[in-house]
PDB file of C-alpha atoms in Angstrom:
ATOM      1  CA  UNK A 229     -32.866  52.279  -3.197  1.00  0.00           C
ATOM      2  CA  UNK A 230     -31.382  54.435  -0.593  1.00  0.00           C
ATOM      3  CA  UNK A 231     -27.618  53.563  -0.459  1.00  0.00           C
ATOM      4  CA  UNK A 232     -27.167  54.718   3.562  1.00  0.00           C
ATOM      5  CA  UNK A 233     -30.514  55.099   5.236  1.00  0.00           C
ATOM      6  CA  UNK A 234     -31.330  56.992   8.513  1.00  0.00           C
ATOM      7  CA  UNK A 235     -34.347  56.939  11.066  1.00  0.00           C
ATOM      8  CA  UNK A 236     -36.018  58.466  11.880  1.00  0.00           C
ATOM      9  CA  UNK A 237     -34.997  62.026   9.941  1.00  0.00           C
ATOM     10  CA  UNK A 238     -36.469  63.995  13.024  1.00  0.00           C
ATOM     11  CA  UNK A 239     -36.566  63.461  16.779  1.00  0.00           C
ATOM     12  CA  UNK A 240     -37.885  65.734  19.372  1.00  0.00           C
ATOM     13  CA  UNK A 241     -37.139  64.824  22.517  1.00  0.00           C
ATOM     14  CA  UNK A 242     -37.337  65.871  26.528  1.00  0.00           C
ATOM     15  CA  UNK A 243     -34.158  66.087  28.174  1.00  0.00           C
ATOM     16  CA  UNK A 244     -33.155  62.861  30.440  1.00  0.00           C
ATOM     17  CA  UNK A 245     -35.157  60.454  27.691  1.00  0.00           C
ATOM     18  CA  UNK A 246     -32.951  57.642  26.112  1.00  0.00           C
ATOM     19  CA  UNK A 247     -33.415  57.507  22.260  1.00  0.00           C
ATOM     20  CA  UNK A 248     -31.999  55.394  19.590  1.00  0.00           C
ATOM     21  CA  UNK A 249     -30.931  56.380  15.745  1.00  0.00           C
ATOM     22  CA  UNK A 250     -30.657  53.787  13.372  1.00  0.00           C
ATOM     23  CA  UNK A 251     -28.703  53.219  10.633  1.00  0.00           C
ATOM     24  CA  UNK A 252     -28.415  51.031   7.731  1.00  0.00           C
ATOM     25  CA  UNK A 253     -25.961  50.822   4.417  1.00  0.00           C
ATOM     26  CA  UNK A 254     -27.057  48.531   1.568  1.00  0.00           C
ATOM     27  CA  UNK A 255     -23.452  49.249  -0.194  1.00  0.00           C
ATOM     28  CA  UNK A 256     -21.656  45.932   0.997  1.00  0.00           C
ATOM     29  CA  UNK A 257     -19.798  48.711   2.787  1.00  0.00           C
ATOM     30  CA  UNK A 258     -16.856  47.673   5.224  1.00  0.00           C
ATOM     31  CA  UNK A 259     -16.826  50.622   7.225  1.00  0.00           C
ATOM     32  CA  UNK A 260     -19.697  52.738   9.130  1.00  0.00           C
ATOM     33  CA  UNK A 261     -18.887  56.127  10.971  1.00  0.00           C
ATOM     34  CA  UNK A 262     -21.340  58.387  13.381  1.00  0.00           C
ATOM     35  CA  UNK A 263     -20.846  62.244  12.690  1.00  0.00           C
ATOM     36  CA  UNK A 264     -22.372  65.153  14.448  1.00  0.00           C
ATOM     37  CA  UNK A 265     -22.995  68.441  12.974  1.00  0.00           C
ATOM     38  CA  UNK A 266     -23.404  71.552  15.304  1.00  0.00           C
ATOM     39  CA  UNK A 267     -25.512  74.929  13.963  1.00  0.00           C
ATOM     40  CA  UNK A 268     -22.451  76.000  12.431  1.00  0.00           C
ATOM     41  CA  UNK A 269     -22.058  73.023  10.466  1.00  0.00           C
ATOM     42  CA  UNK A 270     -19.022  71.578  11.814  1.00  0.00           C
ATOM     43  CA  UNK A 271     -18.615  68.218  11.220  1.00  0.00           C
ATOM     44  CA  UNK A 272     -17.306  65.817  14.347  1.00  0.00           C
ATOM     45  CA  UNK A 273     -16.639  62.161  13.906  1.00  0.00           C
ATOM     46  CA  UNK A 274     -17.745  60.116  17.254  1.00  0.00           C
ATOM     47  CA  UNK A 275     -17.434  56.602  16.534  1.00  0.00           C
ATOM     48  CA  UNK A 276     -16.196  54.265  13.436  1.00  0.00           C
ATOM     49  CA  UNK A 277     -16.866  50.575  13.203  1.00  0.00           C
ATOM     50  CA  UNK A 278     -15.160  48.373  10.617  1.00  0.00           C
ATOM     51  CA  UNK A 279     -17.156  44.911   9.920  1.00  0.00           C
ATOM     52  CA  UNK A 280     -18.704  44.720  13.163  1.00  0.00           C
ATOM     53  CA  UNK A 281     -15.568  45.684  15.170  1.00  0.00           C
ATOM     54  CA  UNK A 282     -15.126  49.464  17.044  1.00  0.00           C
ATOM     55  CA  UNK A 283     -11.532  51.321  15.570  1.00  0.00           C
ATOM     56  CA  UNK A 284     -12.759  54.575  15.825  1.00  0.00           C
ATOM     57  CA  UNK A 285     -14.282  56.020  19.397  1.00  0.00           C
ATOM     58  CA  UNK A 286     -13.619  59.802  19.800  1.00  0.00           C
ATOM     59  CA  UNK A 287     -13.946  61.901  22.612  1.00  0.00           C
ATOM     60  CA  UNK A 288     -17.708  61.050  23.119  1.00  0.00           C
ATOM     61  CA  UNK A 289     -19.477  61.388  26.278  1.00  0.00           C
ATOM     62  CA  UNK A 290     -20.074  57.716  27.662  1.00  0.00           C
ATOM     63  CA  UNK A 291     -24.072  58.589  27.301  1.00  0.00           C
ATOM     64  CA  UNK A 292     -23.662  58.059  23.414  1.00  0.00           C
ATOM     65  CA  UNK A 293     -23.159  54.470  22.876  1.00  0.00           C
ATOM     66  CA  UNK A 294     -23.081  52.550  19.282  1.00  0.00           C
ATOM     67  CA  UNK A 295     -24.067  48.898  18.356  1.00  0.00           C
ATOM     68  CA  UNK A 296     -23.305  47.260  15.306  1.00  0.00           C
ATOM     69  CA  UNK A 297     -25.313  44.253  14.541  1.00  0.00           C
ATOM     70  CA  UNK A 298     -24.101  43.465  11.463  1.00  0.00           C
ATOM     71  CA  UNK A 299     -21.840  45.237   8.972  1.00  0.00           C
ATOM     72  CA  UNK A 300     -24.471  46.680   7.542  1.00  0.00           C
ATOM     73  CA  UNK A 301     -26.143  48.208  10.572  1.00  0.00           C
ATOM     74  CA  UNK A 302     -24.788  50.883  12.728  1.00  0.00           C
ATOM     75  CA  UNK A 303     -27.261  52.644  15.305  1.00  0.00           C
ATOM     76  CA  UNK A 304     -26.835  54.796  17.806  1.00  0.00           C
ATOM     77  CA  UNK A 305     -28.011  54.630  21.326  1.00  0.00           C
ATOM     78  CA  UNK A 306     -28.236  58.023  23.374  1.00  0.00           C
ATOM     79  CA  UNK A 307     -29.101  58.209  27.082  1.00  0.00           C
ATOM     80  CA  UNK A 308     -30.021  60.952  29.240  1.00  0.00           C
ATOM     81  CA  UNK A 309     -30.203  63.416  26.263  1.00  0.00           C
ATOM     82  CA  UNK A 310     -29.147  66.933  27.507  1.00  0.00           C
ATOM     83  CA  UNK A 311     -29.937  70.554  25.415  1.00  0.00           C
ATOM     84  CA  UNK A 312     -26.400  70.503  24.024  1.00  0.00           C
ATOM     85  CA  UNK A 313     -26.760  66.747  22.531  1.00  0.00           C
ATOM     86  CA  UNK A 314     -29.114  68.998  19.489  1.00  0.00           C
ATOM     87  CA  UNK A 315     -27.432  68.733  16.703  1.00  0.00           C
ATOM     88  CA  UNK A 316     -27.950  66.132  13.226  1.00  0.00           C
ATOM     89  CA  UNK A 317     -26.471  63.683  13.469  1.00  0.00           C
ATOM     90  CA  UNK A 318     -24.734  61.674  10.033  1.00  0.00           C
ATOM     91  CA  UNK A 319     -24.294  58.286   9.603  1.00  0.00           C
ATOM     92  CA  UNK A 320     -22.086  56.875   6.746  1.00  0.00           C
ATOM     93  CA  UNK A 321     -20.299  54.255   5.252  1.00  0.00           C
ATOM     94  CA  UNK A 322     -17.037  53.304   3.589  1.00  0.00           C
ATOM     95  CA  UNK A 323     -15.325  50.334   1.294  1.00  0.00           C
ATOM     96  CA  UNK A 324     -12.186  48.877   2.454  1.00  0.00           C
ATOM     97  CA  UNK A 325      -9.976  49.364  -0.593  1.00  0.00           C
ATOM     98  CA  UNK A 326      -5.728  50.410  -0.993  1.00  0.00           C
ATOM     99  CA  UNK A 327      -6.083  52.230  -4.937  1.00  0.00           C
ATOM    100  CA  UNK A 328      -9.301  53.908  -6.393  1.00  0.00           C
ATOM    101  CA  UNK A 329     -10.940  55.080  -3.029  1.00  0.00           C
ATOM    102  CA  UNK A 330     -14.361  56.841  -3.029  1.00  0.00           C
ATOM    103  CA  UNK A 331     -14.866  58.171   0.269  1.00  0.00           C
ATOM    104  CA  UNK A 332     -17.446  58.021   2.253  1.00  0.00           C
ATOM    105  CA  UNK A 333     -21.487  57.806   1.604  1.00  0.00           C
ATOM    106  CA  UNK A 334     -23.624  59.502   3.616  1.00  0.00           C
ATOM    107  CA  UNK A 335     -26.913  59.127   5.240  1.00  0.00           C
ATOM    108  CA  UNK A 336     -29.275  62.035   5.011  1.00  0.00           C
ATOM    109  CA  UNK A 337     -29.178  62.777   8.368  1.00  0.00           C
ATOM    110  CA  UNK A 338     -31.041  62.826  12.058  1.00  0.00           C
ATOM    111  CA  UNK A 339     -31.940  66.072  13.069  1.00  0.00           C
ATOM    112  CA  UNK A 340     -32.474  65.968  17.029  1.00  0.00           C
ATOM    113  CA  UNK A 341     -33.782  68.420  18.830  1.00  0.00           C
ATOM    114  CA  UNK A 342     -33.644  68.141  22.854  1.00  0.00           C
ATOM    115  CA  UNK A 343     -36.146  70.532  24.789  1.00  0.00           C
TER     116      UNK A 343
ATOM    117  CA  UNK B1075      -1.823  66.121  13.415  1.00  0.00           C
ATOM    118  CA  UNK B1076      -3.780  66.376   9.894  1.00  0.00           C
ATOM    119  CA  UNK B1077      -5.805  69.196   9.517  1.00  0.00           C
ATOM    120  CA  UNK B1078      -7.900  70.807   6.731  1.00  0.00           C
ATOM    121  CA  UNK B1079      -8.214  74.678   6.793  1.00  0.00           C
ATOM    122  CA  UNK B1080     -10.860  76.359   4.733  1.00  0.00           C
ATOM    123  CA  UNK B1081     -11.971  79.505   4.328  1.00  0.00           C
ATOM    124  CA  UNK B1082     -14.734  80.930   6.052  1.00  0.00           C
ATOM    125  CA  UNK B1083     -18.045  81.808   4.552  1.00  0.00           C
ATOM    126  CA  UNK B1084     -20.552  82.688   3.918  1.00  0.00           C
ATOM    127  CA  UNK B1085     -19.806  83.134   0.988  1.00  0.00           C
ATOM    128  CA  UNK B1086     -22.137  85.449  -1.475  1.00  0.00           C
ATOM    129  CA  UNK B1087     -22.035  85.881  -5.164  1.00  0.00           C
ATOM    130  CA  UNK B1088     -23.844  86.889  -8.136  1.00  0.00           C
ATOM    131  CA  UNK B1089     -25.292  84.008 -10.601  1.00  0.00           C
ATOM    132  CA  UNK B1090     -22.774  83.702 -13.017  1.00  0.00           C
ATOM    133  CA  UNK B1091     -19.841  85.322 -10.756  1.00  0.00           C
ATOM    134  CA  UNK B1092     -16.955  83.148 -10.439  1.00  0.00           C
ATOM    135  CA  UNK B1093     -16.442  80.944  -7.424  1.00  0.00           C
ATOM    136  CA  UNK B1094     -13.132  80.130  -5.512  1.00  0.00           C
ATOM    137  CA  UNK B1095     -13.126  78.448  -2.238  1.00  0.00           C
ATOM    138  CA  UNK B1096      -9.819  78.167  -0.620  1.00  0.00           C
ATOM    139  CA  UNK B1097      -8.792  74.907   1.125  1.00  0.00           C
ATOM    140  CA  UNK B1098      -4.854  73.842   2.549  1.00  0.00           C
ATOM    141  CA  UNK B1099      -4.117  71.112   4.456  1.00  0.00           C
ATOM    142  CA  UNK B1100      -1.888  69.688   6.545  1.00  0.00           C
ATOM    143  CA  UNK B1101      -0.957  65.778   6.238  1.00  0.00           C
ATOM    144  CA  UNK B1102       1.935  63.643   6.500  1.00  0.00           C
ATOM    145  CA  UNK B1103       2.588  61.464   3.554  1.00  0.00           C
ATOM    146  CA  UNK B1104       0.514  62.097   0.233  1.00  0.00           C
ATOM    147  CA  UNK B1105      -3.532  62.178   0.942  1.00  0.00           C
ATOM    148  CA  UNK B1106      -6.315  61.623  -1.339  1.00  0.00           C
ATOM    149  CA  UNK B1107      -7.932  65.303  -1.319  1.00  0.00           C
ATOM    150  CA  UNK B1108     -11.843  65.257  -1.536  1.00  0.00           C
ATOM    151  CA  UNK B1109     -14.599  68.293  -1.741  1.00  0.00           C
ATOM    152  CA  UNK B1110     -18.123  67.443  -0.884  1.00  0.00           C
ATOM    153  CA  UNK B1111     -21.350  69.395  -1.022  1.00  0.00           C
ATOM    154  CA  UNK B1112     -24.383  69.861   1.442  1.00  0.00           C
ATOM    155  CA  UNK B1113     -27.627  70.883   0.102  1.00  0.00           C
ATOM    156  CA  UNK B1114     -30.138  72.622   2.483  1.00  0.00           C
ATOM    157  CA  UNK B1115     -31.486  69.560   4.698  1.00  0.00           C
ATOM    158  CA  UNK B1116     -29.605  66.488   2.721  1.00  0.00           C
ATOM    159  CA  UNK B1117     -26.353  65.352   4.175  1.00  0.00           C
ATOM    160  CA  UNK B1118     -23.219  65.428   2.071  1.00  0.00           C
ATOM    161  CA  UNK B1119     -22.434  63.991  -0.895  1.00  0.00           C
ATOM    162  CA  UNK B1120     -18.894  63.555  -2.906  1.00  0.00           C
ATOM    163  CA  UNK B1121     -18.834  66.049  -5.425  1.00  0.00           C
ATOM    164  CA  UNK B1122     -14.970  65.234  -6.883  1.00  0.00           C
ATOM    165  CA  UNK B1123     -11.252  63.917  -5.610  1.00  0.00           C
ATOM    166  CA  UNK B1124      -7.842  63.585  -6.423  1.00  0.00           C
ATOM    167  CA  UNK B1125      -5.746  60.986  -5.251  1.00  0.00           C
ATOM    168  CA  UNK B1126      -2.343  62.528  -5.960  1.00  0.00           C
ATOM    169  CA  UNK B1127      -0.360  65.515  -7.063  1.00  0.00           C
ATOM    170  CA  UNK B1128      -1.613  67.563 -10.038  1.00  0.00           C
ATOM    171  CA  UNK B1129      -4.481  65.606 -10.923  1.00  0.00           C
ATOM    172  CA  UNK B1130      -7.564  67.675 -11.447  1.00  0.00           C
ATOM    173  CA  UNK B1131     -11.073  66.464  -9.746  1.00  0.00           C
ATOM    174  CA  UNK B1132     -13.880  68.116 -11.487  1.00  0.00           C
ATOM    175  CA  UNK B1133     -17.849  67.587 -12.131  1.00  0.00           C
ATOM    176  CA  UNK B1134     -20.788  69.258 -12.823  1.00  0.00           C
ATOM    177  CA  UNK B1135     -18.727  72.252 -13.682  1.00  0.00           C
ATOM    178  CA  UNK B1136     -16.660  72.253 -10.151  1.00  0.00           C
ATOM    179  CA  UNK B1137     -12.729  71.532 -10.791  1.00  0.00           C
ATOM    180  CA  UNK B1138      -9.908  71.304  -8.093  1.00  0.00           C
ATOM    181  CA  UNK B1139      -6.379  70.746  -8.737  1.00  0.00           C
ATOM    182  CA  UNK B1140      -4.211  69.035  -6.045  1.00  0.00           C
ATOM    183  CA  UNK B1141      -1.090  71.312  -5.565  1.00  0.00           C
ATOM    184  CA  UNK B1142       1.794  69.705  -3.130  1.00  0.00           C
ATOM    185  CA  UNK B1143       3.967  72.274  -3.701  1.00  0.00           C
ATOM    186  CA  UNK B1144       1.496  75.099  -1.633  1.00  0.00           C
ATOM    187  CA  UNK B1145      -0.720  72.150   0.297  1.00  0.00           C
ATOM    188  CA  UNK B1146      -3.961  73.653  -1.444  1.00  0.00           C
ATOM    189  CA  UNK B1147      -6.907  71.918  -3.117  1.00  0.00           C
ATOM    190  CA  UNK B1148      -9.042  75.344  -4.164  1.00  0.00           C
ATOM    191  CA  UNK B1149     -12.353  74.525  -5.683  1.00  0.00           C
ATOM    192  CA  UNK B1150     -13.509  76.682  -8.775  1.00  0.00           C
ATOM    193  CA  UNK B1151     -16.007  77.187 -10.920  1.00  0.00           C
ATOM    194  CA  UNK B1152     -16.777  79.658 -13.418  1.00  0.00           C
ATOM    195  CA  UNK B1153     -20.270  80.504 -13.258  1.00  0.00           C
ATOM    196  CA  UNK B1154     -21.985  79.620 -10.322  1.00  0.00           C
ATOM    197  CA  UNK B1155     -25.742  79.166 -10.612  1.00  0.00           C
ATOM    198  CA  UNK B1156     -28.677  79.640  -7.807  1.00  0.00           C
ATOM    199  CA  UNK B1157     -28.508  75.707  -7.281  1.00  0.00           C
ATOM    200  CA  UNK B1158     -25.260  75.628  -6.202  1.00  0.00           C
ATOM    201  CA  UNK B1159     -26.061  77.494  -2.768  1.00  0.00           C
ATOM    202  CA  UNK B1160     -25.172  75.310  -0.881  1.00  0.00           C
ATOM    203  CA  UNK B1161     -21.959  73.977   2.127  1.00  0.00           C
ATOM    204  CA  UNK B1162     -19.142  73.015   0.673  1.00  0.00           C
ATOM    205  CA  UNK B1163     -16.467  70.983   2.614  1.00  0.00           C
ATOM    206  CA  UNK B1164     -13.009  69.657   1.856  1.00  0.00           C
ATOM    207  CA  UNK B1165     -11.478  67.004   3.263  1.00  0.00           C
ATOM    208  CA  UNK B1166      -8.076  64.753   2.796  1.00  0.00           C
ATOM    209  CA  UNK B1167      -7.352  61.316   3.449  1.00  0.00           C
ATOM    210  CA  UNK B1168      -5.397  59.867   7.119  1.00  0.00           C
ATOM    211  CA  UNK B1169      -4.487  56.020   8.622  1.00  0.00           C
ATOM    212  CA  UNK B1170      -6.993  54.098   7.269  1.00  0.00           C
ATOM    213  CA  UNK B1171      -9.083  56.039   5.435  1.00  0.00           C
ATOM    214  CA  UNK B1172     -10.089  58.169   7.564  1.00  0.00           C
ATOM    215  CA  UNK B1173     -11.183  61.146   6.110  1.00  0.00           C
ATOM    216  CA  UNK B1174     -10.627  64.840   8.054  1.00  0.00           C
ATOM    217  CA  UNK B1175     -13.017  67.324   7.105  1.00  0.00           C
ATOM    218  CA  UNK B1176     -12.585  71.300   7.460  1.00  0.00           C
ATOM    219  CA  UNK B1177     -15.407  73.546   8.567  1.00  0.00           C
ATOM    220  CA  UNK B1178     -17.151  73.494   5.494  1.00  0.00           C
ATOM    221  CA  UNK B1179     -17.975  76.820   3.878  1.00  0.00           C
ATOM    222  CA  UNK B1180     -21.529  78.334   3.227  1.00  0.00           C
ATOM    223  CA  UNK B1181     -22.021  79.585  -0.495  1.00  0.00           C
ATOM    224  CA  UNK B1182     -24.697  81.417  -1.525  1.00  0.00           C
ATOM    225  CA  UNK B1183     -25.871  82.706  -5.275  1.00  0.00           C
ATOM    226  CA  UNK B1184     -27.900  85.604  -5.710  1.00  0.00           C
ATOM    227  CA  UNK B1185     -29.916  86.372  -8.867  1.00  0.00           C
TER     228      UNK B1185
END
């Protein structure tokens, strides 16, 4: 079983489309973050949701918008996709926990591609 | 604010060279200090930590002391094979558990 799970892996898209990454932890995981990683693999954190609940929002363009469902889910809504939105894109997940603290668990990533 | 400072790569070696990859950081209070890996096309995965000072993280041959003293968490290992190519990124600990990543270095093992 895949512990973070990401779809779809690829995406090739037209610019000015809206498209939709999805994300799902099967960790009992309290915690769910959205990264992006540019070309030169430079890690960004855009948005962190703790059991349903928004705590992290970076400085994200207003076009990138996150729902959470359910503490499990996390996806990732993108509208009006421009040529500088191509990147992959991580999802990844988190326990709640004060000693004994493992990090985070990530998804194996969306790589999109806007033409 | 916290930071994580690595050095930059790529990085190229020789199979059984040995590997050092500098990382400091910058943190008030005392942060759990993490490496992770990147494999070509996979997204990263936790390859050791250390939750305080001079405790060693190591695994699959990888080891990284946590120094206060000079802020550093250097990851070693003495004979790097031709799967270990791969990015390598440290990262420490802020409010909440939020982890801060640095730029992640590019290694690369030549036969």
């Amino acid at each position: 079983d895949t512990a973070v799970s990401q779809t779809p892996k690829y995406l090739v898209t037209q610019m000015g489309n809206d498209k939709s990454i999805k994300c799902e932890q099967n960790l009992g995981h309290d915690t769910m973050y959205w990264y992006k990683q540019d070309s030169k693999k430079f890690l960004k954190i855009m948005f962190s949701y703790n059991n349903k609940e928004l705590i992290i929002n970076e400085t994200v363009p207003n076009r990138f918008s996150p729902k959470s469902p359910d503490k499990a889910h996390l996806n990732l809504h993108i509208n009006s996709l421009e040529l500088g939105d191509s990147a992959v894109y991580f999802c990844a997940s988190s326990q709640d926990q004060e000693t004994g603290w493992n990090g985070y668990t990530f998804g194996s990533g969306t790589r999109l591609t806007v033409v | 604010g916290d930071s994580v400072t690595q050095m930059e790569g790529p990085v190229t070696l020789s199979e059984e060279a040995f590997l050092t990859i500098n990382c400091t950081y910058t943190a008030t209070g005392y942060p759990s200090l993490f490496w992770y890996v990147q494999y070509p096309g996979e997204g990263l995965q936790l390859l050791l930590k250390a939750t305080k000072a001079d405790d060693k993280g190591s695994n699959k041959g990888f080891e990284a002391t946590y120094r206060k003293e000079t802020t550093s968490f250097h990851l070693e290992k003495g004979s790097v094979q031709v799967s270990d190519s791969a990015v390598y990124f440290c990262a420490q600990t802020g409010g909440g558990n939020k982890l801060t990543f640095g730029t992640g270095t590019q290694l690369k093992v030549e036969l």
